[in-house]
Amino acid sequence: MSEVSAPVWRSRQAISNHVLTPAQVEAFGRDGYHFPLPAFSPAEIQRYRDTLEGFERRVGGSLTGQLRNKPHLLFTWADEMVRHPAILDAVEDVLGPDLLVWSSSFFTKEARDPGYVSWHQDSTYWGLSEPDVVTAWIAFSDSVVENGCMRVIPGTHRFDQLPHKDTFAQNNMLTRGQEVMVDVDPQQAIDIELQPGQFSLHHVRVVHGSEPNPSGRRRIGFAVRYVPTYVRQTAGPRDSAMLVRGTDRYHHFDPEPRPKVDFGDHEQATHRRITEEAVRILYRGTDKVT
Ligand code: NI
């Protein structure tokens, strides 16, 4: 593994310290993660959870397939979450003032769910031009060791892109079941434990994963992927994203429309078109299409 110089984003953007102190921003640069940060009060996050679970009951189960992805194009409440000031202020502290939501996904583990996430770097198949991508992982439920919280290996984002192999393993929650092809020492892992309404930040190249949920309760996380506007998609003709703060002077992404009503016909059609395009990028080079 070759270690590259520290991530470059600090030199590309004006520095803010809305939420993270200079020492915390420096620690993020060194370690590749930061947590916990507050966004929603227990009552607020419970309202979002009730809304999500009400919808799940109507469609007969937890969000599956492409419904899991980019829900902020389908639901006004998810759109509201991805642009919550507490989250954007923290993301701005590490990525600068001009921010797009490139994607978002629910990572839900049911009670006694065998689903797990193998050790991986998010950057592997995303096709983005630079590793200046930060995920805000929002806890809808608690997310702790007991129910399979995310774990990270500190400092691994300072390695370049590492080779991965596709396993398409049955209970693997990743698109290709991709797994980093270097030995990971789980002793070094940090458990990203969060309470409902809190979130964590992690760098697109930090090696992370999670265990199954053997507990009797659901674990629900909502991962939102932010990029500064100067990042480009390199793997396809055009990609799309949603501006949530500042100005887009680059226009590298087609702008995505905000949902006006929850799960409306227009919203569903837009979401389908956009997620089908994203699938072509994520599964390129394989024969998998869903
Ligand atoms: Ni990941």
Tab-separated table of C-alpha atoms and ligand atoms in Angstrom:
chain	number	residue	atom	x	y	z
A	1	MET	CA	0.000	0.000	0.000
A	2	SER	CA	1.395	3.381	-0.869
A	3	GLU	CA	0.577	6.279	1.347
A	4	VAL	CA	-0.204	9.451	-0.528
A	5	SER	CA	0.036	12.946	0.848
A	6	ALA	CA	-2.712	14.187	3.131
A	7	PRO	CA	-6.031	14.926	1.403
A	8	VAL	CA	-5.987	18.181	-0.510
A	9	TRP	CA	-9.406	19.630	0.170
A	10	ARG	CA	-8.250	22.107	2.782
A	11	SER	CA	-6.133	23.926	0.248
A	12	ARG	CA	-8.955	24.089	-2.305
A	13	GLN	CA	-11.556	25.808	-0.181
A	14	ALA	CA	-12.056	28.609	2.270
A	15	ILE	CA	-11.789	27.338	5.809
A	16	SER	CA	-14.806	27.501	8.098
A	17	ASN	CA	-15.218	26.294	11.635
A	18	HIS	CA	-18.974	26.308	12.072
A	19	VAL	CA	-19.103	23.102	14.087
A	20	LEU	CA	-15.720	21.405	14.100
A	21	THR	CA	-12.859	23.128	15.889
A	22	PRO	CA	-9.566	23.507	13.986
A	23	ALA	CA	-8.216	20.589	16.050
A	24	GLN	CA	-11.189	18.423	15.070
A	25	VAL	CA	-10.771	19.292	11.392
A	26	GLU	CA	-7.106	18.353	11.697
A	27	ALA	CA	-8.069	15.080	13.403
A	28	PHE	CA	-10.506	14.350	10.561
A	29	GLY	CA	-7.650	14.871	8.105
A	30	ARG	CA	-5.487	12.473	10.116
A	31	ASP	CA	-8.056	9.796	11.072
A	32	GLY	CA	-10.691	10.021	8.306
A	33	TYR	CA	-13.745	10.214	10.579
A	34	HIS	CA	-15.400	12.311	13.252
A	35	PHE	CA	-18.275	11.485	15.602
A	36	PRO	CA	-20.670	11.928	17.304
A	37	LEU	CA	-22.282	15.173	16.170
A	38	PRO	CA	-25.824	16.275	17.061
A	39	ALA	CA	-28.399	17.060	14.340
A	40	PHE	CA	-31.896	16.059	15.463
A	41	SER	CA	-33.455	15.995	18.932
A	42	PRO	CA	-34.819	12.614	20.068
A	43	ALA	CA	-38.374	13.827	19.320
A	44	GLU	CA	-37.412	15.078	15.837
A	45	ILE	CA	-35.637	11.895	14.796
A	46	GLN	CA	-38.527	9.837	16.141
A	47	ARG	CA	-40.880	11.806	13.879
A	48	TYR	CA	-38.684	11.036	10.860
A	49	ARG	CA	-38.523	7.390	11.888
A	50	ASP	CA	-42.311	7.193	12.275
A	51	THR	CA	-42.737	8.725	8.806
A	52	LEU	CA	-40.258	6.282	7.274
A	53	GLU	CA	-41.813	3.290	9.014
A	54	GLY	CA	-45.333	4.433	8.080
A	55	PHE	CA	-44.242	4.397	4.428
A	56	GLU	CA	-42.569	1.004	4.878
A	57	ARG	CA	-45.832	-0.422	6.209
A	58	ARG	CA	-47.664	0.889	3.147
A	59	VAL	CA	-45.219	-0.777	0.742
A	60	GLY	CA	-44.996	-3.934	2.848
A	61	GLY	CA	-41.478	-3.943	4.261
A	62	SER	CA	-38.245	-2.040	4.568
A	63	LEU	CA	-37.074	-0.052	1.554
A	64	THR	CA	-35.421	-2.410	-0.908
A	65	GLY	CA	-33.857	-2.147	-4.361
A	66	GLN	CA	-33.506	1.365	-5.659
A	67	LEU	CA	-35.998	2.754	-3.122
A	68	ARG	CA	-33.137	2.588	-0.601
A	69	ASN	CA	-31.083	4.960	-2.716
A	70	LYS	CA	-31.504	8.689	-3.187
A	71	PRO	CA	-34.712	8.830	-1.127
A	72	HIS	CA	-34.105	12.598	-0.930
A	73	LEU	CA	-35.475	12.734	-4.508
A	74	LEU	CA	-38.675	10.933	-3.445
A	75	PHE	CA	-39.608	12.303	-0.051
A	76	THR	CA	-39.780	15.897	1.182
A	77	TRP	CA	-38.698	14.785	4.652
A	78	ALA	CA	-35.520	13.145	3.305
A	79	ASP	CA	-34.784	16.268	1.255
A	80	GLU	CA	-35.191	18.272	4.468
A	81	MET	CA	-32.712	16.002	6.257
A	82	VAL	CA	-29.933	16.182	3.642
A	83	ARG	CA	-29.998	19.988	3.869
A	84	HIS	CA	-30.250	20.268	7.657
A	85	PRO	CA	-28.024	23.196	8.733
A	86	ALA	CA	-26.313	21.238	11.535
A	87	ILE	CA	-25.158	18.639	9.005
A	88	LEU	CA	-24.222	21.092	6.261
A	89	ASP	CA	-22.270	23.258	8.737
A	90	ALA	CA	-20.149	20.260	9.755
A	91	VAL	CA	-19.651	19.079	6.163
A	92	GLU	CA	-18.684	22.608	5.111
A	93	ASP	CA	-15.942	22.574	7.746
A	94	VAL	CA	-14.219	19.740	5.894
A	95	LEU	CA	-15.299	20.220	2.255
A	96	GLY	CA	-15.787	23.966	1.882
A	97	PRO	CA	-18.831	26.127	1.165
A	98	ASP	CA	-20.157	24.812	-2.185
A	99	LEU	CA	-21.811	21.469	-1.577
A	100	LEU	CA	-23.738	18.927	-3.600
A	101	VAL	CA	-25.513	15.832	-2.350
A	102	TRP	CA	-24.207	13.226	-4.770
A	103	SER	CA	-26.149	10.331	-3.280
A	104	SER	CA	-27.891	8.975	-0.210
A	105	SER	CA	-28.830	5.499	0.986
A	106	PHE	CA	-30.561	3.783	3.843
A	107	PHE	CA	-28.568	1.074	5.603
A	108	THR	CA	-31.199	-0.772	7.588
A	109	LYS	CA	-30.516	-3.932	9.544
A	110	GLU	CA	-33.599	-5.662	10.832
A	111	ALA	CA	-33.604	-7.384	14.222
A	112	ARG	CA	-31.483	-10.560	13.939
A	113	ASP	CA	-30.415	-9.545	10.436
A	114	PRO	CA	-27.470	-11.465	8.924
A	115	GLY	CA	-26.706	-8.480	6.658
A	116	TYR	CA	-23.203	-7.082	7.064
A	117	VAL	CA	-20.858	-4.731	5.268
A	118	SER	CA	-17.423	-6.059	4.275
A	119	TRP	CA	-14.316	-3.897	4.776
A	120	HIS	CA	-14.185	-1.439	1.886
A	121	GLN	CA	-13.395	2.048	0.672
A	122	ASP	CA	-16.443	3.932	-0.644
A	123	SER	CA	-14.382	5.447	-3.458
A	124	THR	CA	-13.874	2.081	-5.195
A	125	TYR	CA	-16.737	2.169	-7.721
A	126	TRP	CA	-18.092	5.666	-7.417
A	127	GLY	CA	-16.041	7.028	-10.326
A	128	LEU	CA	-15.552	10.460	-8.741
A	129	SER	CA	-12.553	12.524	-9.829
A	130	GLU	CA	-11.143	13.295	-6.403
A	131	PRO	CA	-11.333	11.757	-2.944
A	132	ASP	CA	-12.981	14.907	-1.591
A	133	VAL	CA	-16.197	13.154	-0.622
A	134	VAL	CA	-17.642	12.972	2.866
A	135	THR	CA	-20.482	10.828	4.162
A	136	ALA	CA	-22.771	12.049	6.920
A	137	TRP	CA	-24.189	8.883	8.483
A	138	ILE	CA	-27.380	9.794	10.346
A	139	ALA	CA	-28.666	7.441	13.034
A	140	PHE	CA	-32.472	6.939	12.940
A	141	SER	CA	-32.135	4.346	15.706
A	142	ASP	CA	-29.223	3.846	18.029
A	143	SER	CA	-26.283	2.307	16.217
A	144	VAL	CA	-23.980	0.529	18.642
A	145	VAL	CA	-21.754	-2.554	18.799
A	146	GLU	CA	-24.702	-4.677	19.904
A	147	ASN	CA	-26.726	-4.017	16.717
A	148	GLY	CA	-23.950	-3.828	14.136
A	149	CYS	CA	-22.740	-0.216	14.056
A	150	MET	CA	-20.280	0.991	11.435
A	151	ARG	CA	-16.588	0.467	12.233
A	152	VAL	CA	-13.651	2.314	10.686
A	153	ILE	CA	-9.907	1.712	10.511
A	154	PRO	CA	-8.366	5.077	11.426
A	155	GLY	CA	-5.990	6.708	8.962
A	156	THR	CA	-6.643	4.295	6.089
A	157	HIS	CA	-8.035	7.137	3.927
A	158	ARG	CA	-4.443	8.342	3.563
A	159	PHE	CA	-3.670	5.293	1.468
A	160	ASP	CA	-4.423	5.565	-2.207
A	161	GLN	CA	-7.295	3.618	-3.742
A	162	LEU	CA	-6.758	0.003	-2.621
A	163	PRO	CA	-7.626	-3.023	-4.772
A	164	HIS	CA	-11.002	-4.657	-4.033
A	165	LYS	CA	-12.568	-7.904	-5.147
A	166	ASP	CA	-16.276	-8.355	-5.922
A	167	THR	CA	-17.852	-11.187	-3.925
A	168	PHE	CA	-21.587	-10.540	-4.527
A	169	ALA	CA	-21.913	-12.460	-1.234
A	170	GLN	CA	-25.506	-13.103	-0.235
A	171	ASN	CA	-25.749	-11.152	2.989
A	172	ASN	CA	-23.363	-8.410	1.979
A	173	MET	CA	-25.199	-5.074	1.863
A	174	LEU	CA	-22.847	-3.476	-0.689
A	175	THR	CA	-23.682	-3.253	-4.406
A	176	ARG	CA	-21.037	-5.751	-5.482
A	177	GLY	CA	-20.173	-7.276	-2.121
A	178	GLN	CA	-16.822	-5.593	-2.647
A	179	GLU	CA	-14.070	-6.281	-0.179
A	180	VAL	CA	-10.687	-4.645	0.228
A	181	MET	CA	-7.873	-7.032	-0.764
A	182	VAL	CA	-5.472	-6.131	2.027
A	183	ASP	CA	-5.423	-7.578	5.504
A	184	VAL	CA	-7.472	-5.513	7.914
A	185	ASP	CA	-6.691	-5.815	11.602
A	186	PRO	CA	-10.086	-5.634	13.338
A	187	GLN	CA	-8.249	-4.836	16.582
A	188	GLN	CA	-7.595	-1.389	15.162
A	189	ALA	CA	-11.240	-0.714	14.327
A	190	ILE	CA	-13.113	2.126	15.992
A	191	ASP	CA	-16.817	1.522	16.650
A	192	ILE	CA	-18.853	4.487	15.438
A	193	GLU	CA	-21.520	4.358	18.134
A	194	LEU	CA	-24.366	6.837	17.724
A	195	GLN	CA	-27.593	7.682	19.490
A	196	PRO	CA	-30.770	8.468	17.511
A	197	GLY	CA	-30.475	11.911	15.892
A	198	GLN	CA	-26.667	11.965	15.972
A	199	PHE	CA	-24.437	11.606	12.919
A	200	SER	CA	-20.858	10.773	12.034
A	201	LEU	CA	-18.642	11.958	9.196
A	202	HIS	CA	-16.333	9.687	7.237
A	203	HIS	CA	-13.915	10.172	4.382
A	204	VAL	CA	-14.557	8.386	1.065
A	205	ARG	CA	-11.334	6.382	1.351
A	206	VAL	CA	-11.382	5.332	4.988
A	207	VAL	CA	-11.674	1.536	5.240
A	208	HIS	CA	-14.908	0.658	7.046
A	209	GLY	CA	-17.472	-2.090	7.455
A	210	SER	CA	-19.992	-3.487	9.925
A	211	GLU	CA	-21.147	-6.719	11.502
A	212	PRO	CA	-24.632	-8.295	11.378
A	213	ASN	CA	-27.326	-7.254	13.866
A	214	PRO	CA	-27.927	-10.111	16.323
A	215	SER	CA	-30.043	-7.892	18.603
A	216	GLY	CA	-33.820	-7.855	18.836
A	217	ARG	CA	-34.215	-4.320	17.451
A	218	ARG	CA	-33.834	-2.557	14.104
A	219	ARG	CA	-30.792	-0.505	13.300
A	220	ILE	CA	-31.490	2.253	10.787
A	221	GLY	CA	-28.885	4.555	9.280
A	222	PHE	CA	-29.180	7.120	6.517
A	223	ALA	CA	-25.891	7.775	4.703
A	224	VAL	CA	-25.673	11.043	2.762
A	225	ARG	CA	-22.743	11.566	0.359
A	226	TYR	CA	-21.540	15.150	-0.061
A	227	VAL	CA	-19.078	16.488	-2.636
A	228	PRO	CA	-17.722	19.963	-3.320
A	229	THR	CA	-18.853	21.324	-6.681
A	230	TYR	CA	-15.402	20.943	-8.287
A	231	VAL	CA	-15.600	17.124	-8.160
A	232	ARG	CA	-16.533	15.376	-11.441
A	233	GLN	CA	-17.917	11.995	-12.460
A	234	THR	CA	-15.271	10.218	-14.552
A	235	ALA	CA	-17.019	6.895	-15.209
A	236	GLY	CA	-19.985	7.905	-17.325
A	237	PRO	CA	-21.146	10.543	-19.760
A	238	ARG	CA	-23.104	12.622	-17.222
A	239	ASP	CA	-24.069	12.235	-13.605
A	240	SER	CA	-26.464	14.259	-11.488
A	241	ALA	CA	-26.476	15.734	-8.002
A	242	MET	CA	-28.337	18.283	-5.891
A	243	LEU	CA	-26.878	21.606	-4.797
A	244	VAL	CA	-27.612	22.075	-1.100
A	245	ARG	CA	-25.284	24.933	-0.144
A	246	GLY	CA	-23.347	27.714	-1.858
A	247	THR	CA	-22.888	28.151	-5.589
A	248	ASP	CA	-22.101	25.692	-8.356
A	249	ARG	CA	-19.622	27.439	-10.645
A	250	TYR	CA	-18.531	24.176	-12.301
A	251	HIS	CA	-21.758	22.537	-13.511
A	252	HIS	CA	-20.113	19.099	-13.580
A	253	PHE	CA	-23.406	17.477	-12.572
A	254	ASP	CA	-26.930	17.820	-13.932
A	255	PRO	CA	-29.033	19.484	-11.229
A	256	GLU	CA	-31.590	17.214	-9.564
A	257	PRO	CA	-35.041	18.562	-8.644
A	258	ARG	CA	-36.269	18.666	-5.049
A	259	PRO	CA	-39.373	16.599	-4.349
A	260	LYS	CA	-42.554	18.678	-3.967
A	261	VAL	CA	-44.769	15.907	-2.583
A	262	ASP	CA	-43.906	12.606	-0.927
A	263	PHE	CA	-43.688	9.738	-3.409
A	264	GLY	CA	-45.607	11.620	-6.095
A	265	ASP	CA	-45.833	10.295	-9.660
A	266	HIS	CA	-43.414	12.913	-10.911
A	267	GLU	CA	-41.004	12.261	-8.026
A	268	GLN	CA	-41.098	8.512	-8.683
A	269	ALA	CA	-40.417	8.959	-12.400
A	270	THR	CA	-37.474	11.296	-11.730
A	271	HIS	CA	-36.074	8.989	-9.055
A	272	ARG	CA	-36.349	5.949	-11.338
A	273	ARG	CA	-34.577	7.672	-14.213
A	274	ILE	CA	-31.754	8.950	-11.987
A	275	THR	CA	-31.166	5.764	-9.982
A	276	GLU	CA	-31.141	3.638	-13.161
A	277	GLU	CA	-28.381	5.865	-14.478
A	278	ALA	CA	-26.469	5.538	-11.176
A	279	VAL	CA	-26.745	1.748	-11.324
A	280	ARG	CA	-25.024	1.789	-14.715
A	281	ILE	CA	-22.077	3.588	-13.111
A	282	LEU	CA	-21.902	1.420	-9.976
A	283	TYR	CA	-22.144	-1.907	-11.813
A	284	ARG	CA	-20.030	-1.015	-14.837
A	285	GLY	CA	-17.907	-3.923	-16.021
A	286	THR	CA	-20.265	-6.537	-14.545
A	287	ASP	CA	-23.414	-8.083	-15.987
A	288	LYS	CA	-25.467	-7.114	-12.955
A	289	VAL	CA	-28.219	-4.573	-13.622
A	290	THR	CA	-30.232	-4.252	-10.416
B	1	NI	NI	-19.255	2.392	2.715
